[in-house]
Amino acid sequence: MYRYDEFDEALVRERAAQFRGQVARRLSGALKEDAFKPLRLMNGVYLQLHAYMLRVAIPYGQLDPAKLRQLAMIADRYDKGYGHFTTRQNIQYNWIRLADMPDVLDALADVEMHAIQTSGNCIRNVTSDHLAGAAADEIEDPRPWCEIIRQWSTLHPEFSFLPRKFKIAVTAAETDRAAVRVHDIGLHIRRNGDGEIGFEVIVGGGQGRTPHVGVTIRDWIAKAELLSYLEAIMRVYNRFGRRDNKYKARIKILVNELGPEAFAEAVDTEYAAQGVHEAVLLPQGEIDRITEYFASPDLPERPARSVTFEAARAADPALDRWARVNLRRHRTPGYTSAYISLKSQGEAPGDMTGDQMRVAADIAEQFGFGDIRVAHEQDLVLPHLAIDDLPEVHRRLRDAGLAASNAGLASDLIACPGLDYCNLSNARSISVGNAIQAVFEDPEFEERVGPLHINISGCINACGHHHVGHIGVLGVDKKGEEYYQITFGGRADEKAAIGDIIGPALKGDDVAPALRRVIAAYLDLRKGPGEKFIDAYTRLGPAPFKEALYAVD
Amino acid sequence: MPLIKGGAPVSCSRRFFADEETPPDPNDAIVSLGRLVAAGGDVFRSVRLMPADDPLALAPHIRRLDLIEIAFPGFRDGRGFSAAQLLRRRLGYTGELRAVGQVLRDQVFFMARSGFDAFLIDDPHAEEIVAAALSEFTVAYQSAADDTRTIWERRWNARPAHTRRDDR
Amino acid sequence: MSSARPRLAPETPKMVTAWDTATGRTVYMTPSREWSVNIADGAVLVGAAADDALAFAASDEGRATDPYVMQVSPLGEIDGREIIRETIRAVGPTNHPMFGKQAGNP
């Protein structure tokens, strides 16, 4: 994992000190809210329904035990004992007093963390594959490039006041777990014809009120050219992106209004015009230095098959189910990656208490080589666990209420905070999410249904990624009543697609029963247990699912 | 309105002339991009760029210019940062680059890094504002249009071999 | 204002609400133009009195941020098309009742 040196630390400390001054000016009345708002937003501070909210950056979802324990401390001391993990692999606190914000930023700086660029019209926290460095299917670890992009984009002098927010994601695996095709820029680490490793550059994806799947504007670009090429994209966007209408200001609109070919040409022209002295100077030694931090942990040799674990799972059906559902294949025999699901029945998706964070930190320290990730599905991941240790890991997770066996299944749903917390929301997300979870309360049934992504947003800003849920749920306000529009067929992976709107919105209480009917129809219609919901939908089209959605029980 | 350059207030005899006004002395007139281009190469030496103006249109005139103003209409419009970088780095402009309009304390640092060396600020404390804004950060990662040595350069020039914080 | 709120007719009873600048908590303007976290303390206003109160609130930035008027009944109960939102603001998140005002938290 990357560690700050004195320069990284100086910047974060200076930023915290700067914000302390800005908060003091606001509290003294010297700064009015209109002037303060853009400043607080650039430090991740929102004013939500009940209180100020602080969004803390977790670059590419990377945590370690010290960081997670500090997040727990902040939850306990400055919030109400919990935090909320988001689809950008960040954490949000819902109840922090403005007067406490500077102290919280200092506490974050103590563990090499910050809230820089977690909001505002700038380059936001870079996201990545939560299995990076562990997955069997990646070309190389994408995290060094995430860290390089983090550094390059931090307080960028030219690109901090863009037309709109800007999100970059990086993956290096054929199976895209980072949703790179629905980002402003998606980078897919690939080999070219000569076997050299570089980046496919995808631009103009995004969700919100005008969802788009991104388009590839460069099949491959060398690592040495990446940052200069990104600067060319950013400059074209900063100069020509629309600023007359906030809903048309994302880069996806520019890409579509110009057309992808013309946009790519504009970027290539800008890139070709860059003089040598304009290139982003990133010494090879610096790339090597950063890469070294992400070296795989020293994993002692273990037998591929663990007798201890096999015996334990045979004796404990709960462990057996957890292992079947929540584990992912590790590249090293004898090891595995495990999801810590933050989607227990009836809980707010992504919420975690300070006590639970400490449990996860202890487990990671003792069994997980100190490595913890946040997944964009709002779960945590322990990327490196010895299979031998799984019974003990599972026992501790279960004791802390963290052993929900639903990773990738229906009740592992994504939901934004919705109208319970958010000032922009039209409808509640958590309550409808909990009602949908209850449909899958029987774990046998849920496993029988198989992989299914249900994504819920409380408004069209789409923080809950409803457009790319296999089933999407969007809260809308109809004359003061909460309604939910349903979409089918979205996906965020390498076959990214925007879901189809199926028909009129449903009342809140009707959503879970309607989805229960849709699932029953799917189980009837599928070719067999191997055909996932999304594949059956692709094969059959919306008609039978629509009929089930609007049928009367 | 105080004009801060090189950390101190300075005076400037030039002023902006709208396209319909006739300046008595073209050397003292700051004009629009359209007027500058229409007048040809050797009439004016000061120009004001609006956010939508193409800074690269100044290429044929750049040697003669010694004052370019870039207008900022508000906090949200960041096109002026790209204009400044293009003028300094692409066109090699070395004259005064002045931020005018809504020149806000919390953007001055970004402006300076993008190549601005003069700030017209509607505040009697402009000098202190600029000084405070430019002292908040002592480090920067990216190369830009200013002469800050970047963190990436400092890491590799300052140290014979790289050392991690946890090695110290 | 953080987001657009419905327009209310002059004769509709309303209450001025905002966020406490230092803590961010939901607050309501009382008849003596103080701010209270308790909606029961809020003044019910109509017509020019509501406009005046909102103008005062907007000038009281050190204490209250982003004030607006919300619809209430003549008795000061939350009313109108934002009844769910304003109830959640007044009481707390429906999923975490232990964290809201309904559990006696400030």
Short mmCIF file of N, CA and C in Angstrom, two decimals, chain C residues 9-50:
data_model
loop_
_atom_site.label_atom_id
_atom_site.label_comp_id
_atom_site.label_asym_id
_atom_site.label_seq_id
_atom_site.Cartn_x
_atom_site.Cartn_y
_atom_site.Cartn_z
N ALA C 9 -48.52 30.00 -1.75
CA ALA C 9 -49.36 31.20 -1.88
C ALA C 9 -49.22 32.03 -0.60
N PRO C 10 -49.42 33.38 -0.71
CA PRO C 10 -49.23 34.23 0.46
C PRO C 10 -50.09 33.80 1.65
N GLU C 11 -51.32 33.33 1.38
CA GLU C 11 -52.22 33.03 2.49
C GLU C 11 -51.94 31.65 3.11
N THR C 12 -51.08 30.85 2.48
CA THR C 12 -50.77 29.53 3.04
C THR C 12 -49.95 29.69 4.33
N PRO C 13 -50.35 29.03 5.42
CA PRO C 13 -49.54 29.11 6.64
C PRO C 13 -48.17 28.48 6.41
N LYS C 14 -47.16 29.10 6.95
CA LYS C 14 -45.81 28.59 6.73
C LYS C 14 -44.91 28.85 7.93
N MET C 15 -43.77 28.21 7.88
CA MET C 15 -42.79 28.34 8.95
C MET C 15 -41.43 28.55 8.29
N VAL C 16 -40.59 29.37 8.90
CA VAL C 16 -39.24 29.55 8.36
C VAL C 16 -38.33 28.50 8.97
N THR C 17 -37.67 27.76 8.11
CA THR C 17 -36.75 26.72 8.58
C THR C 17 -35.39 26.93 7.92
N ALA C 18 -34.35 26.40 8.55
CA ALA C 18 -32.99 26.57 8.02
C ALA C 18 -32.11 25.51 8.68
N TRP C 19 -30.80 25.69 8.51
CA TRP C 19 -29.83 24.82 9.16
C TRP C 19 -28.97 25.66 10.10
N ASP C 20 -28.75 25.18 11.28
CA ASP C 20 -27.86 25.87 12.21
C ASP C 20 -26.45 25.93 11.59
N THR C 21 -25.90 27.12 11.50
CA THR C 21 -24.64 27.27 10.76
C THR C 21 -23.50 26.46 11.38
N ALA C 22 -23.40 26.43 12.68
CA ALA C 22 -22.27 25.75 13.31
C ALA C 22 -22.44 24.23 13.34
N THR C 23 -23.68 23.76 13.54
CA THR C 23 -23.87 22.32 13.71
C THR C 23 -24.51 21.67 12.50
N GLY C 24 -25.24 22.44 11.69
CA GLY C 24 -25.96 21.88 10.55
C GLY C 24 -27.32 21.31 10.92
N ARG C 25 -27.72 21.39 12.19
CA ARG C 25 -29.00 20.80 12.57
C ARG C 25 -30.17 21.61 12.00
N THR C 26 -31.26 20.93 11.75
CA THR C 26 -32.48 21.58 11.30
C THR C 26 -32.98 22.53 12.39
N VAL C 27 -33.32 23.75 11.99
CA VAL C 27 -33.85 24.70 12.99
C VAL C 27 -35.07 25.43 12.41
N TYR C 28 -35.88 25.95 13.33
CA TYR C 28 -37.11 26.67 12.96
C TYR C 28 -37.09 28.02 13.65
N MET C 29 -37.65 29.03 12.96
CA MET C 29 -37.65 30.36 13.55
C MET C 29 -38.83 30.52 14.50
N THR C 30 -38.52 31.01 15.70
CA THR C 30 -39.56 31.18 16.72
C THR C 30 -40.20 32.56 16.57
N PRO C 31 -41.31 32.80 17.28
CA PRO C 31 -41.95 34.12 17.18
C PRO C 31 -41.01 35.26 17.58
N SER C 32 -40.04 35.00 18.45
CA SER C 32 -39.11 36.07 18.83
C SER C 32 -37.86 36.10 17.95
N ARG C 33 -37.95 35.42 16.80
CA ARG C 33 -36.85 35.39 15.83
C ARG C 33 -35.57 34.79 16.39
N GLU C 34 -35.77 33.87 17.27
CA GLU C 34 -34.66 32.99 17.67
C GLU C 34 -34.80 31.72 16.83
N TRP C 35 -33.83 30.79 17.01
CA TRP C 35 -33.88 29.54 16.25
C TRP C 35 -33.99 28.38 17.23
N SER C 36 -34.87 27.43 16.91
CA SER C 36 -35.07 26.28 17.77
C SER C 36 -34.98 25.00 16.95
N VAL C 37 -34.41 23.95 17.54
CA VAL C 37 -34.37 22.67 16.85
C VAL C 37 -35.73 21.98 16.93
N ASN C 38 -36.63 22.53 17.71
CA ASN C 38 -37.93 21.90 17.92
C ASN C 38 -39.00 22.59 17.09
N ILE C 39 -39.63 21.83 16.22
CA ILE C 39 -40.62 22.43 15.32
C ILE C 39 -41.79 23.02 16.10
N ALA C 40 -42.06 22.50 17.28
CA ALA C 40 -43.16 23.02 18.08
C ALA C 40 -42.92 24.47 18.51
N ASP C 41 -41.66 24.88 18.49
CA ASP C 41 -41.35 26.27 18.87
C ASP C 41 -41.46 27.23 17.68
N GLY C 42 -41.66 26.71 16.47
CA GLY C 42 -41.63 27.54 15.28
C GLY C 42 -42.86 28.43 15.17
N ALA C 43 -42.66 29.64 14.64
CA ALA C 43 -43.77 30.57 14.44
C ALA C 43 -44.52 30.22 13.16
N VAL C 44 -45.85 30.19 13.23
CA VAL C 44 -46.68 29.99 12.04
C VAL C 44 -47.01 31.37 11.48
N LEU C 45 -46.68 31.57 10.19
CA LEU C 45 -46.76 32.90 9.61
C LEU C 45 -47.52 32.85 8.30
N VAL C 46 -48.16 33.98 7.95
CA VAL C 46 -48.76 34.10 6.61
C VAL C 46 -48.39 35.47 6.05
N GLY C 47 -48.57 35.60 4.73
CA GLY C 47 -48.47 36.89 4.06
C GLY C 47 -47.16 37.61 4.29
N ALA C 48 -47.28 38.93 4.51
CA ALA C 48 -46.08 39.77 4.61
C ALA C 48 -45.23 39.40 5.81
N ALA C 49 -45.87 38.91 6.87
CA ALA C 49 -45.10 38.53 8.06
C ALA C 49 -44.12 37.40 7.73
N ALA C 50 -44.57 36.48 6.87
CA ALA C 50 -43.68 35.38 6.47
C ALA C 50 -42.52 35.91 5.62
#
